[in-house]
Short mmCIF file of C-alpha atoms and ligand atoms in Angstrom, two decimals:
data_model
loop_
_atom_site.label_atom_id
_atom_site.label_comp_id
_atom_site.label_asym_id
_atom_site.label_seq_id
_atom_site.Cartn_x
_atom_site.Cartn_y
_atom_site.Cartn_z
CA UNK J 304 18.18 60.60 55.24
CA UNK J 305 16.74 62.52 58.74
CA UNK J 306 20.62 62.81 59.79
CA UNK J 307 21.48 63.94 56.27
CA UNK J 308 18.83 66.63 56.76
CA UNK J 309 19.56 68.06 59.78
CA UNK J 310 23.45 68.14 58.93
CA UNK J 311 23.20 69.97 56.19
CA UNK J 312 20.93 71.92 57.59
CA UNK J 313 18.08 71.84 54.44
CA UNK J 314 15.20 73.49 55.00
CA UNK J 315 12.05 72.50 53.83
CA UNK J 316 9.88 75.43 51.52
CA UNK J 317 6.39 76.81 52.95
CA UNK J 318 4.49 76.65 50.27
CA UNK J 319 1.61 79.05 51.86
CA UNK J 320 4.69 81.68 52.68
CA UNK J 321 5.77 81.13 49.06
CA UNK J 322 2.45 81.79 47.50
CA UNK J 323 1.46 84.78 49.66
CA UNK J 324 4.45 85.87 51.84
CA UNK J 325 2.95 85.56 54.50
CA UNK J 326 3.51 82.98 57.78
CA UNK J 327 1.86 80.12 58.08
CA UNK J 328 1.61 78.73 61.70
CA UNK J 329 3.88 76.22 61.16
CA UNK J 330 6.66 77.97 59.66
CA UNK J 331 9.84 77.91 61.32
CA UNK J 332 8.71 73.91 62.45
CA UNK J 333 11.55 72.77 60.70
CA UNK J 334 13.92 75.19 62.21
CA UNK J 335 12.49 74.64 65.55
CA UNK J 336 12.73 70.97 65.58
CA UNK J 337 16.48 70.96 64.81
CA UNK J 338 17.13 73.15 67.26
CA UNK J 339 15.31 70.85 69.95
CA UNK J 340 17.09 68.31 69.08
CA UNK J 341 20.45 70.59 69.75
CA UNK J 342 18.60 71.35 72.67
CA UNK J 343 18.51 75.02 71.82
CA UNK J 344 15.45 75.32 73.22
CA UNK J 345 15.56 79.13 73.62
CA UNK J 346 16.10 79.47 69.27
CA UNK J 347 13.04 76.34 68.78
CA UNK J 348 10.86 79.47 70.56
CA UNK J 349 12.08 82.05 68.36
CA UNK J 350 11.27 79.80 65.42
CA UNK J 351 7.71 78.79 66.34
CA UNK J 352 6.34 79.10 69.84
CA UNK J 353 3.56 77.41 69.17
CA UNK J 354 4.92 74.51 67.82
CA UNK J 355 7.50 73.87 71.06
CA UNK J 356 4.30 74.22 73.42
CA UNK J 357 2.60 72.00 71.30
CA UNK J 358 5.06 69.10 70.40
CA UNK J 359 4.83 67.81 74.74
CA UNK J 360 1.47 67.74 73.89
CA UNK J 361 2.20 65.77 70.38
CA UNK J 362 4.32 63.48 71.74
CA UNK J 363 2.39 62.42 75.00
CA UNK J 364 -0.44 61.63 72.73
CA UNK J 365 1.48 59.48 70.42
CA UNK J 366 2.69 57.13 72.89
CA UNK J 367 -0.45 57.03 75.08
CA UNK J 368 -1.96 55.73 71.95
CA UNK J 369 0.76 53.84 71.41
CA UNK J 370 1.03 52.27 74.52
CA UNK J 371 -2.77 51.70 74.43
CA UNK J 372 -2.68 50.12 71.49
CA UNK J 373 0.23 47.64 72.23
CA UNK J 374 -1.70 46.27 75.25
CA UNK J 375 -5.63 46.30 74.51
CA UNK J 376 -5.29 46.77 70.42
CA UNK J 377 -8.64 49.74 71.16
CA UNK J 378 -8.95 53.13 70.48
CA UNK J 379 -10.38 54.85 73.28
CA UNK J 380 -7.97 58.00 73.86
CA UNK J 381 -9.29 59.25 70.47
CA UNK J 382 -12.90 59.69 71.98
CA UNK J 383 -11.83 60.90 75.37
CA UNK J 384 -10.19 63.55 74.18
CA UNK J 385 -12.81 66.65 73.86
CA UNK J 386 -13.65 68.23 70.90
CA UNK J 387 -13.61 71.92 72.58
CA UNK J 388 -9.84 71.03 73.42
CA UNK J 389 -9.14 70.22 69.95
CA UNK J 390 -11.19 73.56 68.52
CA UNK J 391 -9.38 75.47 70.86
CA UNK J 392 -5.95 74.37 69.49
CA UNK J 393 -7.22 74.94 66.17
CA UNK J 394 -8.33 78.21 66.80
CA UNK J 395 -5.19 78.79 68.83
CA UNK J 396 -2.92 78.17 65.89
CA UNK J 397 -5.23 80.37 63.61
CA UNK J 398 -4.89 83.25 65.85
CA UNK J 399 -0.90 82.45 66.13
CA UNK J 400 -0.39 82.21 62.38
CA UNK J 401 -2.17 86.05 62.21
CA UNK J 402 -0.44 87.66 64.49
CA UNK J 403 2.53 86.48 63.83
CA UNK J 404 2.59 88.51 60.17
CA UNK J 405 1.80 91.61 62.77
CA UNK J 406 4.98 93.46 61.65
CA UNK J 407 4.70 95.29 65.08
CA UNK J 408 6.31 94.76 68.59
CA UNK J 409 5.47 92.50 70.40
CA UNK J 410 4.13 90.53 67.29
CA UNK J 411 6.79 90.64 65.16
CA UNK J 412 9.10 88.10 67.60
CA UNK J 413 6.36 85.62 66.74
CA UNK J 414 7.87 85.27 63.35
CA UNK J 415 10.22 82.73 62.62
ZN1 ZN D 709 4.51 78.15 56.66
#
């Protein structure tokens, strides 16, 4: 299903940018994820910049928890992590997904 996907290249509707017209901050996640895994790493920026400084992040956590789970079976990354960390990602992405429907230079190469 995944490989039939990304062969034929389907794209996946916002349904915020549908509604409004406007970009979400995850728009152009989709587009950026195939093109990691192409290893076009230069397009994956052009489609969302937030989302390629964000998926290390992503996938370091998974498998920390991962691993942590597979040898104690706890949960204690979860509370380690700080909550200011986890606001300022949150407010990160808000402040991405407004000026990235800037139609202005620079702002305008933050849409996908
Ligand atoms: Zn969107």
């Amino acid at each position: 299903m995944v490989l039939y996907i990304l062969r034929h290249k389907i794209v996946i509707p916002c349904v915020f940018n549908k509604l409004t017209g406007f970009y979400c901050p995850g728009c152009g996640a989709a587009r950026a994820t195939n093109a990691l895994i192409h290893l076009k790493i230069l397009k994956a920026f052009k489609s969302n910049a937030a989302y390629c400084i964000l998926m290390p992040l992503i996938i370091f956590y998974f498998l920390a928890r991962l691993t942590e789970y597979l040898f104690t079976g706890e949960n204690k990354i979860d509370k380690a992590i700080p909550k200011k960390l986890l606001y300022g990602i949150f407010i990160g992405l808000m402040v991405f997904g407004f000026l990235r429907n800037i139609p202005f230079v620079p702002f305008k190469y933050l849409a996908p």
